[in-house]
Amino acid sequence: MKIKKIILRHMKLDLLHPFTTSFGTEYDREFILLEAISEDGISGWAESVAMLDPLYNEETLKTNWHILEDYLIPIVLNNEINHPDEISEKYFSHIRGNYMAKAAIEGAIWDLYAKQENISLSTALGGTKKEIEVGVSIGIQDSIDSTINIIENRLAEGYKRFKLKIKPGWDLELIDKVRKVYPTIPLMADANSAYTLSDMDQLIALDDYNLMMIEQPLAYNDIIDHADLQERMKTPICLDESIHSLEDARKAIKLGSCKIINIKIGRVGGLTQSRKIHDLCQENGIPLWCGGMLESGIGRAHNIAITSLPNFILPGDTAASALYWAEDIIEPEVTVENGMITVPTKPGIGYDPHIQNIEKYTISTKVYNKN
Ligand SMILES: O=C(O)CCC(=O)C1=CC=C[C@@H](O)[C@@H]1C(=O)O
Ligand SMILES: [Mg+2]
């Protein structure tokens, strides 16, 4: 497969509702939308999930633009790609980190590959599911009652699991009151690294609430302390930020740092690495689910495809477009029926780019041609 052109678009979509976590509040989403065009004129699409500020991890929209422009795009334009599986190891492994930048270009080439093979991205990746279960991620609200109101609305829409953002001071009382109203719903908490081992008692107190898991309670780059905590907690720990690679997953499993892993395609460097982590976790009895990064429909489409693999056992964060955006940049938008999304069977990501909306929400564009 020869790529003749890559187009980077700096996009800005306004979130319908501000999204607050332990490290800040997002009111809109600026991100890089990447289009890879083959010599036969087919376009593959993906997005970088890097945020504007280095608060979730060390990558940002600007660092991604630099790495794409100065390193990854020249490699892709100047090499013939036989299969997308080559990209992360044969072509990108000498470049350290920058996983979200790598995932953006690799994902677009995976979409392109699947379209050229006339198969869905799900099929190309080895997906087995025809539909996937999804949950919702609920940010920190201005009151516990607001949180309960959101849960009520999402329950009515059939979502299969409820993730609440927590941080010190917004944790035990929140979970206790939610559990009093909803004693049995599938409930989990995501701390985004807001705690340390000195908060051990606070965290262990969460064991009384039958949570599905607690996501990333400790430092974003820790594996060893999570192992100490998991030894003391009944509630399964799920790692998100700590797992950047297959190696991190191997170490976390070996040390017992977690019982569940949240896969984010961008965080681990792309679809090929996501599938390798999937296979390792399947061999070791570690269930997966697909995390979200407030993606547009393009990123959501990639998340749906990877979630169709068999060890994505738990509901993920890929909720409907309408929960995030007044209008999405794909057609049709991602919709959820009774907590389920049908995995597209069309070639590639299975959703078409909404060119008019892409143009409407594009801040700037840069085209890179094969020289
Ligand atoms: O896309 C979604 O709905 C999930 C959003 C979400 O939970 C997160 C988005 C971005 C970074 C983090 O704050 C957080 C996460 O840890 O998953
Ligand atoms: Mg998380």
PDB file of N, CA and C and ligand atoms in Angstrom, residues 19 21 23 51 56 137 163 165 190 192 215 240-241 262 264 289 291-295 300 317 319 324, ligand 1:
ATOM      1  N   PHE A  19     -16.754  18.380  30.976  1.00  0.00           N
ATOM      2  CA  PHE A  19     -16.365  17.071  31.515  1.00  0.00           C
ATOM      3  C   PHE A  19     -15.249  17.274  32.525  1.00  0.00           C
ATOM      4  N   THR A  21     -12.725  15.901  35.551  1.00  0.00           N
ATOM      5  CA  THR A  21     -12.073  14.759  36.179  1.00  0.00           C
ATOM      6  C   THR A  21     -11.212  15.294  37.318  1.00  0.00           C
ATOM      7  N   PHE A  23      -8.270  15.896  37.313  1.00  0.00           N
ATOM      8  CA  PHE A  23      -7.178  16.783  36.895  1.00  0.00           C
ATOM      9  C   PHE A  23      -7.645  17.980  36.076  1.00  0.00           C
ATOM     10  N   MET A  51      -4.662  15.509  24.234  1.00  0.00           N
ATOM     11  CA  MET A  51      -5.468  16.667  24.638  1.00  0.00           C
ATOM     12  C   MET A  51      -4.665  17.948  24.425  1.00  0.00           C
ATOM     13  N   TYR A  56      -3.518  14.454  31.058  1.00  0.00           N
ATOM     14  CA  TYR A  56      -3.811  13.006  31.089  1.00  0.00           C
ATOM     15  C   TYR A  56      -2.499  12.246  30.922  1.00  0.00           C
ATOM     16  N   SER A 137     -19.258   7.265  31.038  1.00  0.00           N
ATOM     17  CA  SER A 137     -18.316   7.853  31.983  1.00  0.00           C
ATOM     18  C   SER A 137     -18.901   9.199  32.413  1.00  0.00           C
ATOM     19  N   LYS A 163     -19.610   4.691  35.137  1.00  0.00           N
ATOM     20  CA  LYS A 163     -18.281   5.054  35.641  1.00  0.00           C
ATOM     21  C   LYS A 163     -18.368   6.453  36.207  1.00  0.00           C
ATOM     22  N   LYS A 165     -16.281   9.560  38.023  1.00  0.00           N
ATOM     23  CA  LYS A 165     -14.977  10.149  38.326  1.00  0.00           C
ATOM     24  C   LYS A 165     -14.946  10.459  39.815  1.00  0.00           C
ATOM     25  N   ASP A 190     -13.366   6.006  38.612  1.00  0.00           N
ATOM     26  CA  ASP A 190     -12.101   6.319  37.929  1.00  0.00           C
ATOM     27  C   ASP A 190     -11.464   7.496  38.654  1.00  0.00           C
ATOM     28  N   ASN A 192      -8.256   8.676  38.105  1.00  0.00           N
ATOM     29  CA  ASN A 192      -7.241   9.407  37.327  1.00  0.00           C
ATOM     30  C   ASN A 192      -6.051   9.812  38.195  1.00  0.00           C
ATOM     31  N   GLU A 215     -10.577   2.410  38.862  1.00  0.00           N
ATOM     32  CA  GLU A 215      -9.657   2.658  37.750  1.00  0.00           C
ATOM     33  C   GLU A 215      -8.583   3.653  38.179  1.00  0.00           C
ATOM     34  N   ASP A 240      -5.308   2.221  33.623  1.00  0.00           N
ATOM     35  CA  ASP A 240      -5.536   3.001  32.405  1.00  0.00           C
ATOM     36  C   ASP A 240      -4.211   3.689  32.077  1.00  0.00           C
ATOM     37  N   GLU A 241      -3.956   4.834  32.680  1.00  0.00           N
ATOM     38  CA  GLU A 241      -2.759   5.637  32.371  1.00  0.00           C
ATOM     39  C   GLU A 241      -1.452   4.871  32.505  1.00  0.00           C
ATOM     40  N   ASN A 262      -7.912  -1.231  30.977  1.00  0.00           N
ATOM     41  CA  ASN A 262      -8.676  -0.384  30.059  1.00  0.00           C
ATOM     42  C   ASN A 262      -7.764  -0.099  28.866  1.00  0.00           C
ATOM     43  N   LYS A 264      -6.921   1.945  25.601  1.00  0.00           N
ATOM     44  CA  LYS A 264      -7.170   3.128  24.773  1.00  0.00           C
ATOM     45  C   LYS A 264      -6.173   3.045  23.626  1.00  0.00           C
ATOM     46  N   TRP A 289     -11.706  -3.649  28.694  1.00  0.00           N
ATOM     47  CA  TRP A 289     -12.765  -2.818  28.131  1.00  0.00           C
ATOM     48  C   TRP A 289     -12.075  -1.641  27.443  1.00  0.00           C
ATOM     49  N   GLY A 291     -11.506   2.178  26.831  1.00  0.00           N
ATOM     50  CA  GLY A 291     -11.705   3.495  27.433  1.00  0.00           C
ATOM     51  C   GLY A 291     -11.989   4.551  26.379  1.00  0.00           C
ATOM     52  N   GLY A 292     -12.406   5.712  26.847  1.00  0.00           N
ATOM     53  CA  GLY A 292     -12.706   6.819  25.931  1.00  0.00           C
ATOM     54  C   GLY A 292     -11.818   8.017  26.224  1.00  0.00           C
ATOM     55  N   MET A 293     -11.635   8.844  25.201  1.00  0.00           N
ATOM     56  CA  MET A 293     -10.886  10.093  25.356  1.00  0.00           C
ATOM     57  C   MET A 293     -11.684  11.256  24.775  1.00  0.00           C
ATOM     58  N   LEU A 294     -13.007  11.181  24.978  1.00  0.00           N
ATOM     59  CA  LEU A 294     -13.890  12.241  24.454  1.00  0.00           C
ATOM     60  C   LEU A 294     -13.664  12.386  22.936  1.00  0.00           C
ATOM     61  N   GLU A 295     -13.669  11.216  22.273  1.00  0.00           N
ATOM     62  CA  GLU A 295     -13.376  11.239  20.835  1.00  0.00           C
ATOM     63  C   GLU A 295     -14.557  11.755  20.006  1.00  0.00           C
ATOM     64  N   ARG A 300     -14.400   7.194  17.824  1.00  0.00           N
ATOM     65  CA  ARG A 300     -15.418   6.280  18.355  1.00  0.00           C
ATOM     66  C   ARG A 300     -15.540   5.038  17.467  1.00  0.00           C
ATOM     67  N   ASP A 317     -16.359   2.781  27.352  1.00  0.00           N
ATOM     68  CA  ASP A 317     -16.792   4.181  27.450  1.00  0.00           C
ATOM     69  C   ASP A 317     -17.340   4.723  26.134  1.00  0.00           C
ATOM     70  N   ALA A 319     -19.794   5.740  24.345  1.00  0.00           N
ATOM     71  CA  ALA A 319     -21.220   6.091  24.368  1.00  0.00           C
ATOM     72  C   ALA A 319     -21.613   6.794  23.061  1.00  0.00           C
ATOM     73  N   TYR A 324     -22.139  13.751  23.553  1.00  0.00           N
ATOM     74  CA  TYR A 324     -20.942  14.613  23.554  1.00  0.00           C
ATOM     75  C   TYR A 324     -21.119  15.822  22.652  1.00  0.00           C
TER      76      TYR A 324
HETATM   77  O1  LIG B   1     -14.833   9.418  26.285  1.00  0.00           O
HETATM   78  C1  LIG B   1     -15.384   9.215  27.377  1.00  0.00           C
HETATM   79  O2  LIG B   1     -16.573   9.359  27.626  1.00  0.00           O
HETATM   80  C2  LIG B   1     -14.491   8.849  28.549  1.00  0.00           C
HETATM   81  C3  LIG B   1     -13.910  10.101  29.079  1.00  0.00           C
HETATM   82  C4  LIG B   1     -12.985   9.775  30.213  1.00  0.00           C
HETATM   83  O3  LIG B   1     -13.365   9.100  31.156  1.00  0.00           O
HETATM   84  C5  LIG B   1     -11.658  10.297  30.150  1.00  0.00           C
HETATM   85  C6  LIG B   1     -11.288  11.038  29.078  1.00  0.00           C
HETATM   86  C7  LIG B   1      -9.974  11.587  28.989  1.00  0.00           C
HETATM   87  C8  LIG B   1      -9.101  11.395  29.994  1.00  0.00           C
HETATM   88  C9  LIG B   1      -9.585  10.997  31.266  1.00  0.00           C
HETATM   89  O4  LIG B   1     -10.055  12.169  31.860  1.00  0.00           O
HETATM   90  C10 LIG B   1     -10.769  10.049  31.287  1.00  0.00           C
HETATM   91  C11 LIG B   1     -10.303   8.613  31.454  1.00  0.00           C
HETATM   92  O5  LIG B   1      -9.405   8.379  32.282  1.00  0.00           O
HETATM   93  O6  LIG B   1     -10.841   7.710  30.810  1.00  0.00           O
END
